[in-house]
Coordinates of C-alpha atoms in Angstrom, one line a residue:
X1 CA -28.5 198.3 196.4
X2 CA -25.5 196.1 196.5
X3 CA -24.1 195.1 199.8
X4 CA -20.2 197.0 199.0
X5 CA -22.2 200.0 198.4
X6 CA -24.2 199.5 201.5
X7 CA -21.0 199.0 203.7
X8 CA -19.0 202.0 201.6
X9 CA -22.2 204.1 202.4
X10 CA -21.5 203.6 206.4
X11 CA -18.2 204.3 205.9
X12 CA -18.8 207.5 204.3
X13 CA -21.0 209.2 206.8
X14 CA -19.5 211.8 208.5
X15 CA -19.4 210.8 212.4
X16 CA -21.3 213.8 213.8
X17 CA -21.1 215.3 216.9
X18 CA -19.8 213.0 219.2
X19 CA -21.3 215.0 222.1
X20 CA -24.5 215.0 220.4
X21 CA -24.7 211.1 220.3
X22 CA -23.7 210.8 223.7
X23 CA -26.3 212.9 224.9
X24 CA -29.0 211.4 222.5
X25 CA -27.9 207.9 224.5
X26 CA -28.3 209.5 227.5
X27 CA -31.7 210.8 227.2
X28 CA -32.7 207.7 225.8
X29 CA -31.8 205.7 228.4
X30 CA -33.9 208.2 230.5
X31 CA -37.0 208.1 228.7
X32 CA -37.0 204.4 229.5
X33 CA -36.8 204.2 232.7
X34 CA -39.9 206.4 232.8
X35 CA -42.3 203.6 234.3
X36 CA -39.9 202.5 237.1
X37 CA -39.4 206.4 238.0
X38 CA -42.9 207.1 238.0
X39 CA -43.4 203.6 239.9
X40 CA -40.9 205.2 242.3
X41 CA -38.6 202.0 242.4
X42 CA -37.4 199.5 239.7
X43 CA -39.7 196.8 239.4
X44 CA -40.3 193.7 240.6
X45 CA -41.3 190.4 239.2
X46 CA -42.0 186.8 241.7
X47 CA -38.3 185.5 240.1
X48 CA -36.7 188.5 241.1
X49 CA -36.3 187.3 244.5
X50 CA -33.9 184.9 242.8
X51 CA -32.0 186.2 240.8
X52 CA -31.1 188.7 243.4
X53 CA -30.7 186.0 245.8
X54 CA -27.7 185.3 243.1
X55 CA -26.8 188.5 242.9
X56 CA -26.7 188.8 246.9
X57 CA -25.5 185.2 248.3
X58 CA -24.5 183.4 245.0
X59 CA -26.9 181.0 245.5
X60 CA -27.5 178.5 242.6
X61 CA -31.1 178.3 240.9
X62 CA -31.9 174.9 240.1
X63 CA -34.7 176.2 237.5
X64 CA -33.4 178.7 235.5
X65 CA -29.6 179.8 234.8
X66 CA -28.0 181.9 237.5
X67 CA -26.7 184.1 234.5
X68 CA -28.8 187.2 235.0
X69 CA -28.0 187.6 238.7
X70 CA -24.5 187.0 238.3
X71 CA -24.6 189.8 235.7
X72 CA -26.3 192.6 237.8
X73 CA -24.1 191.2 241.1
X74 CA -21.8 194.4 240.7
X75 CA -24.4 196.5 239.7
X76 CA -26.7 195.8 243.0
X77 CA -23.5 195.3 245.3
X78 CA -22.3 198.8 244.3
X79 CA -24.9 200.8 243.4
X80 CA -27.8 199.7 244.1
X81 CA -31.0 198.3 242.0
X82 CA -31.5 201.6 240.5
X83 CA -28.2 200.9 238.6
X84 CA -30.1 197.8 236.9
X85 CA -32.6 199.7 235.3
X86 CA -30.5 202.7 234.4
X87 CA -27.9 200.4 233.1
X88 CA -30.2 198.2 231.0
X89 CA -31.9 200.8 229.8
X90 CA -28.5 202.4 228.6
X91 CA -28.2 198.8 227.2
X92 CA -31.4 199.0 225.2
X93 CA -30.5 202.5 223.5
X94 CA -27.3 201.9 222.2
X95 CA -28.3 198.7 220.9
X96 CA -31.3 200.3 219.2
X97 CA -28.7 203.3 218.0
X98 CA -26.5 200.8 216.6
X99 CA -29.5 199.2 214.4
X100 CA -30.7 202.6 213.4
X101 CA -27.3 203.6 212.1
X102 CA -26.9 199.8 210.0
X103 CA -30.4 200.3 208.8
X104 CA -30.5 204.1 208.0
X105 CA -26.8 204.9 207.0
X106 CA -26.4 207.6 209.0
X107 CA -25.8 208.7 212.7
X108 CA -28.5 210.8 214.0
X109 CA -29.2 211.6 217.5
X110 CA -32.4 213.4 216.8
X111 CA -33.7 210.2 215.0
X112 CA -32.3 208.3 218.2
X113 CA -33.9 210.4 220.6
X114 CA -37.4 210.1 218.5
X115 CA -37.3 206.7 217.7
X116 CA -36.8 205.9 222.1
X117 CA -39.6 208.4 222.7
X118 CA -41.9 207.0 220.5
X119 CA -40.8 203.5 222.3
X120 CA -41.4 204.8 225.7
X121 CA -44.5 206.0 225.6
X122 CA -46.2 203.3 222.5
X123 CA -44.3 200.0 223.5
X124 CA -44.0 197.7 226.4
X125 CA -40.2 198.3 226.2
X126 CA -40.2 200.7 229.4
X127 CA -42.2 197.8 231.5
X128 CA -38.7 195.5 230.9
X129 CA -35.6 198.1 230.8
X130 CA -37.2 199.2 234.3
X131 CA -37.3 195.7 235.5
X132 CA -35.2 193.6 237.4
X133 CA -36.0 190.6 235.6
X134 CA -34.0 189.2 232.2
X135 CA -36.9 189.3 229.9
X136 CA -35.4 192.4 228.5
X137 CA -33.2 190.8 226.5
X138 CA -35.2 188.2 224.6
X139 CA -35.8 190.9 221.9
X140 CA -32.0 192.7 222.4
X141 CA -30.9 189.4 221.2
X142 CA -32.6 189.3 218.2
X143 CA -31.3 192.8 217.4
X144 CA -27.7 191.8 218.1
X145 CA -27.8 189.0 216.3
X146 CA -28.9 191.3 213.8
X147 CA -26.0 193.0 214.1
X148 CA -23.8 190.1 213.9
X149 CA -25.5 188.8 210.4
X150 CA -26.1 191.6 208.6
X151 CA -24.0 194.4 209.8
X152 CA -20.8 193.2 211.2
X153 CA -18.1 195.7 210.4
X154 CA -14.8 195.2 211.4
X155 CA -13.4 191.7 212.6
X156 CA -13.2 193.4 216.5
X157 CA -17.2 194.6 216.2
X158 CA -17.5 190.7 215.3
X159 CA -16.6 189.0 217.8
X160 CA -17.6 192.0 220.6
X161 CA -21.2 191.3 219.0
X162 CA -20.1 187.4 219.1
X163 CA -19.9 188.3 222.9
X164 CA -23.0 190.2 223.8
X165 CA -24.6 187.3 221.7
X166 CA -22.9 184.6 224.2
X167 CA -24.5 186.5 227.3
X168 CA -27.8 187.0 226.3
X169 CA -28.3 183.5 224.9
X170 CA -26.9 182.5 228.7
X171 CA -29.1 184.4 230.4
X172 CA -32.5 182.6 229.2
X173 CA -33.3 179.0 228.6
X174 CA -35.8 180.3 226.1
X175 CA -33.4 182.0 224.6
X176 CA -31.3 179.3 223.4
X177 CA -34.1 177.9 220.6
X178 CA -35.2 181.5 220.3
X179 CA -31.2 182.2 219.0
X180 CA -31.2 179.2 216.7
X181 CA -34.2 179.8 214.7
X182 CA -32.8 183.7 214.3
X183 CA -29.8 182.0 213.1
X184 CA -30.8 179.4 210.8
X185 CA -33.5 182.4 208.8
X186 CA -30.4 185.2 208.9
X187 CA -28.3 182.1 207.2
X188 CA -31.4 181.6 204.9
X189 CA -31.5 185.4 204.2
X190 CA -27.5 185.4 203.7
X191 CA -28.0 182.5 201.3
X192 CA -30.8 184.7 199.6
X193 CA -28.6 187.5 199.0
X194 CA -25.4 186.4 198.7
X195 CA -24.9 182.7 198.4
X196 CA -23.9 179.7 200.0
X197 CA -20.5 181.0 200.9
X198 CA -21.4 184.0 202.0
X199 CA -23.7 182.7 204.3
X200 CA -21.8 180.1 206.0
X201 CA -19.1 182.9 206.6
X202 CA -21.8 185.0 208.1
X203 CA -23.8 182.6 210.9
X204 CA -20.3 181.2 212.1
X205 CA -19.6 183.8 214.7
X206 CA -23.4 183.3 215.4
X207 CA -23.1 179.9 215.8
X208 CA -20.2 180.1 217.8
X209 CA -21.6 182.4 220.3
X210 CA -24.8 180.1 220.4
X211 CA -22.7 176.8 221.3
X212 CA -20.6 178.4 224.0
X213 CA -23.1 179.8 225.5
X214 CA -24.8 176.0 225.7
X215 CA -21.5 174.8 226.5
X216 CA -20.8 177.3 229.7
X217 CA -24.4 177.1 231.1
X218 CA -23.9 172.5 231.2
X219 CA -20.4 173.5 232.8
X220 CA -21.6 175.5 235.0
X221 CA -24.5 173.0 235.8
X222 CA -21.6 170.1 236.2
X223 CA -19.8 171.8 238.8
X224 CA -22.4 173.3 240.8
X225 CA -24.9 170.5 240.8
X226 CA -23.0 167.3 238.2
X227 CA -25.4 167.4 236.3
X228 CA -24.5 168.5 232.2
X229 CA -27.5 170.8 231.4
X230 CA -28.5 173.7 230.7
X231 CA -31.0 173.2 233.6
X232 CA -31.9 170.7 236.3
X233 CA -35.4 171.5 236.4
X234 CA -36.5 172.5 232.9
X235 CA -38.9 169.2 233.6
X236 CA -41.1 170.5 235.8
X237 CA -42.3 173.1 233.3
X238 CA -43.4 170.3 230.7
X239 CA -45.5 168.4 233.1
X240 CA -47.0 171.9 234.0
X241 CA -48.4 171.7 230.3
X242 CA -49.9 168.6 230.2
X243 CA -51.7 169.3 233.5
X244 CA -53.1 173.2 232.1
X245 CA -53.9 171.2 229.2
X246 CA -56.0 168.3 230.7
X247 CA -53.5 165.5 228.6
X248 CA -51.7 164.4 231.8
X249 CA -54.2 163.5 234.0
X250 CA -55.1 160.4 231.9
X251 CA -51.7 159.5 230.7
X252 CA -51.4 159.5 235.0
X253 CA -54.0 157.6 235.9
X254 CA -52.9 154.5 233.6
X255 CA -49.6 155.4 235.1
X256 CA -50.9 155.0 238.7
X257 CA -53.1 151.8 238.2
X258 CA -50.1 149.6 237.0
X259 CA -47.2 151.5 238.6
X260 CA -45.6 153.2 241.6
X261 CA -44.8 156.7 241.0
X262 CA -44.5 159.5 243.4
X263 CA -46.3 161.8 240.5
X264 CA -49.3 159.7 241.9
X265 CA -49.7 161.7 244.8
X266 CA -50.4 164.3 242.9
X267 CA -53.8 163.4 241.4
X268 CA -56.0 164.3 243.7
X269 CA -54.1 167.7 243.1
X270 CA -54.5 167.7 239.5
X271 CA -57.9 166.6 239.0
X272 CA -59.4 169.1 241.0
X273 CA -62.3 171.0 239.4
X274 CA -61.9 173.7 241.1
X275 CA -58.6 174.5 239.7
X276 CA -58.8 176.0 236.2
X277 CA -54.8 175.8 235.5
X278 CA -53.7 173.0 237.7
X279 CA -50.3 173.0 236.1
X280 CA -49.8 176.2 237.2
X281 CA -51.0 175.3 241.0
X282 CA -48.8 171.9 240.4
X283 CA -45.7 174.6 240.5
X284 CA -46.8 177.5 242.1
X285 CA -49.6 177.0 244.7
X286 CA -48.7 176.9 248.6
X287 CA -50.5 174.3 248.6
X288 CA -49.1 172.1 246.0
X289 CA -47.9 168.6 246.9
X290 CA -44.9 169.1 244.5
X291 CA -42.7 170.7 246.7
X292 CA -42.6 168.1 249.5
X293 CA -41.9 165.2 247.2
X294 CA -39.1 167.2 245.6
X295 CA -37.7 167.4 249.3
X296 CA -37.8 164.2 249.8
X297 CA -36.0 163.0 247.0
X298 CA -35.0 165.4 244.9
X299 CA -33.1 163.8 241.9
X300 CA -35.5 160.8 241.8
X301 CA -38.0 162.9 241.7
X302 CA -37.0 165.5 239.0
X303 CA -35.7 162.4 236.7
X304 CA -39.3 161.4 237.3
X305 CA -40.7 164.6 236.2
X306 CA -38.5 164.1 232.3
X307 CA -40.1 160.3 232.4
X308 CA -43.5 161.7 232.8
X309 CA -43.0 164.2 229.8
X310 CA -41.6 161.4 227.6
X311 CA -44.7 159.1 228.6
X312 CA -47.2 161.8 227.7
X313 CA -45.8 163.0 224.5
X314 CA -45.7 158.7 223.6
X315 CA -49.1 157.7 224.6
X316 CA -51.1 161.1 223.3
X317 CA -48.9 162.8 220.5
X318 CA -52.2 163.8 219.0
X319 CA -53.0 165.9 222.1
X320 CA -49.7 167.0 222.2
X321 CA -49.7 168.6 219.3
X322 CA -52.9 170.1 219.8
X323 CA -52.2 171.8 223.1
X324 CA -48.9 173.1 221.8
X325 CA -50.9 174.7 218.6
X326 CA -53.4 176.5 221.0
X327 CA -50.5 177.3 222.9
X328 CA -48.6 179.1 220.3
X329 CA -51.9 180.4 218.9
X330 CA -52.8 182.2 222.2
X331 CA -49.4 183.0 223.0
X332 CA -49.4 185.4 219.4
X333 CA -52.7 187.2 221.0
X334 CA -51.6 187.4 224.7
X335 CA -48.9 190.7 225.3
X336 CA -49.5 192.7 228.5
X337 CA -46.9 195.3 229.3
X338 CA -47.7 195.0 232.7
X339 CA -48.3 191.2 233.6
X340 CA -47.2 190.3 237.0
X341 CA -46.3 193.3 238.4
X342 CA -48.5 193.2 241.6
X343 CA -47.5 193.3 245.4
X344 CA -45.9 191.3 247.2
X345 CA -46.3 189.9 250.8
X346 CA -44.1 189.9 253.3
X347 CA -43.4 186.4 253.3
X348 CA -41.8 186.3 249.1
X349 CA -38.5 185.8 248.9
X350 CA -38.1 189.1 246.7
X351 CA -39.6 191.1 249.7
X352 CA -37.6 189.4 252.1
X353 CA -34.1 190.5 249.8
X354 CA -35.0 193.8 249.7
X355 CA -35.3 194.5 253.4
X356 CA -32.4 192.7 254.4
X357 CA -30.4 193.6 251.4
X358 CA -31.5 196.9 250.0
X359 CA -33.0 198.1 254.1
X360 CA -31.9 201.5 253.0
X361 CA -34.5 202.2 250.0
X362 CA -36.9 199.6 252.2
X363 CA -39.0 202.1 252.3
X364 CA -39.2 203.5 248.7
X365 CA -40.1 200.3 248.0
X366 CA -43.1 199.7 250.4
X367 CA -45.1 202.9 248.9
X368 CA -44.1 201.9 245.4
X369 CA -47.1 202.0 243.2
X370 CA -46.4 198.3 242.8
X371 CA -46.6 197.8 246.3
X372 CA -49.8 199.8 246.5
X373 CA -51.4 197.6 243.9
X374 CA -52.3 200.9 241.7
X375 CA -48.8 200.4 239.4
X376 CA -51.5 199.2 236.1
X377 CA -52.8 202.3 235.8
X378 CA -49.5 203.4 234.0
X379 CA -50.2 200.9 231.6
X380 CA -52.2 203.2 230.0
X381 CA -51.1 203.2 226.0
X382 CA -52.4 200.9 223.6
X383 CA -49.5 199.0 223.3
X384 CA -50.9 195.7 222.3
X385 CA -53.0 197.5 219.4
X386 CA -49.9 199.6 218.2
X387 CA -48.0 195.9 217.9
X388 CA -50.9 194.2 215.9
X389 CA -51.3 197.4 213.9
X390 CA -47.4 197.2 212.9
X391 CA -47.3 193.7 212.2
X392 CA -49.9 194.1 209.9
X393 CA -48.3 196.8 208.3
X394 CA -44.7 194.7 208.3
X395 CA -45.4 192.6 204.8
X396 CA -46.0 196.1 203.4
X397 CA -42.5 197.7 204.5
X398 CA -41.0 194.5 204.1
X399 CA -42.3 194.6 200.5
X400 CA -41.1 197.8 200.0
X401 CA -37.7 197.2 201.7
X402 CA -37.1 194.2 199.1
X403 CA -38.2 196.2 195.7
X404 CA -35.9 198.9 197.0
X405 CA -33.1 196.9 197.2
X406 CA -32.4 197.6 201.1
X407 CA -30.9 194.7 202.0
X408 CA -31.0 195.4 205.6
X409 CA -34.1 196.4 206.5
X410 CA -35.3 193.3 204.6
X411 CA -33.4 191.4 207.0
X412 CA -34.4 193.5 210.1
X413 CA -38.2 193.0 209.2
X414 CA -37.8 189.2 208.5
X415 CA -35.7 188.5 211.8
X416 CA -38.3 190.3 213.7
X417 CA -41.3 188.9 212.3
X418 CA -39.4 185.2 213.2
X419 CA -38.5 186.6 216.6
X420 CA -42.4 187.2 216.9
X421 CA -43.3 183.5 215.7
X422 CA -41.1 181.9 217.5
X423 CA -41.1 183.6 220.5
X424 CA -45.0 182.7 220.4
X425 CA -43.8 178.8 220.0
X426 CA -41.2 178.4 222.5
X427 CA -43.4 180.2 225.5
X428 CA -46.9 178.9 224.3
X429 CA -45.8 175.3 223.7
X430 CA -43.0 174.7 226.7
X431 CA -44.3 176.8 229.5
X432 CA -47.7 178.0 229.2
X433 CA -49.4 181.7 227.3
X434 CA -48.4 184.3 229.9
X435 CA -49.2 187.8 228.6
X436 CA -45.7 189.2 229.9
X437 CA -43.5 186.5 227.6
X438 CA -45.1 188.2 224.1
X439 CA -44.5 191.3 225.4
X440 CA -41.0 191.7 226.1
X441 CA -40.5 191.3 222.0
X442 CA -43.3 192.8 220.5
X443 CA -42.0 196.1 220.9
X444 CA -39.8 195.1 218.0
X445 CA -42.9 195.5 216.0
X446 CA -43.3 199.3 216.7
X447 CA -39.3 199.9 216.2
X448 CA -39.6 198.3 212.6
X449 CA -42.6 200.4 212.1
X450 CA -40.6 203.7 212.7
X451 CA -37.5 202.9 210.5
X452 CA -39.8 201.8 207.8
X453 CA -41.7 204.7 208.0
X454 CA -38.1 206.5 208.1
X455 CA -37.3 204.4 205.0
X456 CA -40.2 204.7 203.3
X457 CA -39.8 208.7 203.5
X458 CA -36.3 209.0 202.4
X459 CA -37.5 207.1 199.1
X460 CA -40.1 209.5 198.3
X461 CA -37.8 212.4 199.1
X462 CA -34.9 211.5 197.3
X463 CA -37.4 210.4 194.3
X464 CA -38.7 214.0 194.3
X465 CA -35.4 216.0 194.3
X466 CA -34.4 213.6 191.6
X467 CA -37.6 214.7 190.0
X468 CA -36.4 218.5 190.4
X469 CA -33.3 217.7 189.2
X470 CA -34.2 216.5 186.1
X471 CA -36.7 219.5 185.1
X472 CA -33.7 222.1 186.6
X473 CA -32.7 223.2 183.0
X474 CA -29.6 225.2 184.5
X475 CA -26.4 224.0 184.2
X476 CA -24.9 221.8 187.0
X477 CA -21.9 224.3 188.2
X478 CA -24.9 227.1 189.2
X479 CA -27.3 224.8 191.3
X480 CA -27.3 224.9 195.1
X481 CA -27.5 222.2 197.3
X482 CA -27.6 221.7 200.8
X483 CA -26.4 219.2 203.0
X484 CA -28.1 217.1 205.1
X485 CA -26.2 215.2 208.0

C-alpha cells in the first residue's frame, strides 16, 4: 500500500456521526476511570504529595520537573482531583481514537468503545488514567509521537502534535531518552519506507518538540534554582544504583581511606546487612543519613553525589555494565498495575495536602480502598500475562502488517516494541526495577494486539468477498453491495 493511497484513503472516509464519536469518547473516558471510581477517590502515589504541592503552593521540586503539577494546577484549583482523572482519562481516549483512525482508515466509535473496554478491564491503563501521578503519559507519548511520524495530516495537526509532544517529554525526566530513541527508530522506519528525505522532513517537528522541551525544563531550572538542567537532583538516583547493586560500597571505601567526603558518613548506612536495597533506604528511609547532609550543604553535597557516580562508573565499568544488564533484564519481567498504591500515614506530605487542601472530600479519601489497604484486590486481571502473551504474538502481526503493505501499523508495532525496550533500559539501569515503571507502557502491548487482530480480520474478509466476486458470474450492473461505514 503506498503511502498517497494511505493518506487519500483517510481522506475519503466519510466522517460519521459526529454525536456518535463524541459519545464513544465519552464513555471511554468513563470506563477508565473505573479503578479510581470503584477505589472511591483518584489515587494516590508517595510523589503525589509533590506534585500537588506544585499544583497547590507552586513550590519547586528539586528532583523531578514541576511540569505535571503545574499542568493539573487548574484542574485541582477548580475542580477538584476528580477533574485529573476524568480529564486524563479523556486524554488517554482520544489519543487512542486518533491512532485507531491513522491505523484502521476509518472512524468508528463502536471499535473505540471496544478497543477502551477491552483496555479497562485486560490492561494496567485504568491504574494510571485514575492516578494523580504523570506516569500516564510515558506510553501517550509514544503514541503521539506516533502521530507526529507517521500520521501527520495537515501542517496545523503538525505542530498541535509538535505541542502535546513538548509537554509530555516536560513532564518526565525519563521521558526525555524515552522520546529520543522513539525518534531516531520512526526516522529509521521513515528512511525504510521512504528515503533519506522523507525522513528528515518527518522527525523535524519531533525533534523540535524534543529540544524545546530540554530547553524550557534548563530555563526553568536557571531561574528557579541557576542551575541549567533538566534536574538538580537527577544524582541522587545514580548513587541509589550502585548501592542496590553492591558496586558503590567498595568504590566508597577507597574513597574514604584516602579522602574526605561527606558520602563517608554514609557507610555504616550502606553496608548494613540487614538492608537488602540500601540504595533505596539511602533515599527513602526515615532513617537515612542523606537527608541531613543535604541540609547542611546542599549544593556541595549534591555536586558530590554526580562526582560519586562518575568515580564508580571509572573504577568498576565492568560492574557497571553488569548491574545495568540485570537491571534492564528485570525491569522487562517486573509490571504491576498496582505497585505502590498503599496507605498512607498521617504524617506524608500527600496526606497532609489533602486535608488542608482538598478538607472537603477529606473524608472520601480516609475510607478509600487505598486507605483501607484492601485497594489490590481490584487488581484482579491478568494483566502482566495478557502483555507477555501480546508481545509474543507482536513479531507475528508485525510480520503480517509488513507483507500487507500496511505501512502504519508496521510502524505502530515497531515504535511500541522500542517503547517496551527502552522503557525497560532507562528505569532498570538509572533508577532501579520497580514493577509500576513497566507498567504504565505495557498496556501498549494489548492495544497493538486489538488493532492487529482488527487488521488481521479485515484481510481475510476483504480476501473472501474478493473471492465471491470473482466466482459471481453475473454481470457487474446487477450485483448488490452494501456499505460498511
Amino acid at each position: 500500500m503506498r503511502i498517497a493511497e494511505t493518506e487519500a484513503g483517510v481522506r475519503s472516509t466519510p466522517r460519521g456521526p459526529v454525536l456518535g464519536w463524541i459519545a464513544a469518547h465519552g464513555i471511554g473516558a468513563l470506563l477508565l476511570t473505573w479503578i479510581a471510581l470503584a477505589n472511591g477517590y483518584p489515587l494516590l502515589f508517595s510523589d503525589s504529595g509533590g506534585y500537588l504541592r506544585v499544583a497547590t503552593e507552586f513550590r519547586y521540586l528539586l528532583d523531578r520537573p514541576i511540569t505535571y503539577g503545574l499542568m493539573i494546577a487548574p484542574f485541582v484549583r477548580l475542580l477538584g482531583l476528580w477533574s485529573v482523572a476524568g480529564a486524563q482519562a479523556l486524554f488517554a481516549t482520544w489519543l487512542i481514537g486518533q491512532v485507531l483512525v491513522a491505523v484502521t482508515m476509518r472512524r468508528s466509535a463502536v471499535m473505540l468503545i471496544v478497543t477502551i473496554a477491552v483496555l479497562a478491564v485486560s490492561s494496567s491503563l485504568p491504574w494510571f488514567t485514575g492516578q494523580v501521578m504523570p506516569d500516564l503519559f510515558t506510553s501517550l507519548l509514544a503514541l503521539t509521537l506516533y502521530l507526529l511520524l507517521f500520521a501527520p495530516g495537515t501542517q496545523l495537526r503538525v505542530w498541535l502534535l509538535a505541542a502535546v509532544a513538548t509537554g509530555l517529554i516536560a513532564l518526565h525526566l525519563s521521558h526525555i531518552p524515552l522520546a529520543a530513541a522513539l525518534i531516531v527508530t520512526g526516522g529509521a522506519v521513515l528512511f525504510w519506507q521512504d528515503g533519506g528525505r522523507a525522513a528528515v522532513r518527518g522527525v523535524i517537528p519531533a525533534l523540535a518538540a524534543l529540544l524545546v522541551a530540554i530547553l524550557g525544563l534548563c530555563t526553568v531550572s536557571l531561574i528557579v534554582v541557576d542551575s541549567f538542567r533538566p534536574s538538580l537532583e537527577s544524582n541522587q538516583f545514580l548513587v541509589a544504583r550502585t548501592f542496590d547493586g553492591g558496586i558503590g560500597q567498595p568504590v566508597l571505601a577507597r574513597i574514604c581511606r584516602t579522602e574526605t567526603w561527606r558520602l563517608c558518613r554514609v557507610r555504616g548506612f550502606v553496608d548494613d546487612p540487614r538492608r537488602p536495597q540500601p540504595g533505596q533506604d539511602y533515599l527513602w528511609a526515615a532513617d537515612s543519613p542523606r537527608a541531613p547532609l543535604e541540609i547542611a550543604s546542599p549544593v556541595a553535597f549534591r555536586a558530590e553525589e554526580g562526582a560519586f557516580a562518575r568515580r564508580v562508573l571509572h573504577d568498576d565499568p565492568g560492574g557497571t555494565l553488569r548491574i545495568a544488564v540485570l537491571g534492564w533484564r528485570d525491569q522487562l519481567i517486573d509490571a504491576r498495575a498496582a505497585d505502590g498504591m498503599v496507605a498512607y500515614r498521617p504524617r506524608m506530605l500527600v496526606v497532609q495536602q489533602i486535608h488542608r487542601y482538598f478538607s472537603g472530600t477529606g473524608g472520601a479519601f480516609d475510607t478509600s480502598r487505598q486507605q483501607r489497604g484492601v485497594l489490590q484486590r481490584l487488581a484482579i486481571a491478568p494483566d502482566r500475562v495478557i502483555a507477555l502473551l501480546m508481545s509474543l504474538a507482536a513479531p507475528v502481526f508485525l510480520w503480517a502488517a509488513i507483507r500487507r503493505g500496511d505501512r502504519r501499523m508496521t510502524a505502530l508495532v515497531v515504535l511500541v516494541l522500542v517503547t517496551v525496550v527502552a522503557n525497560a533500559a532507562i528505569c532498570g539501569i538509572l533508577s532501579g526495577p520497580a514493577d509500576r515503571y513497566q507498567s504504565r507502557i505495557v498496556w501498549l502491548l494489548v492495544l497493538i494486539g486489538i488493532v492487529g487482530v482488527e487488521r488481521c480480520g479485515r484481510t481475510l474478509s476483504g480476501r473472501a468477498r474478493s473471492l465471491d466476486t470473482r466466482h459471481d458470474t453475473r454481470p457487474p450492473e446487477s450485483r448488490t453491495t452494501t456499505a460498511f461505514p
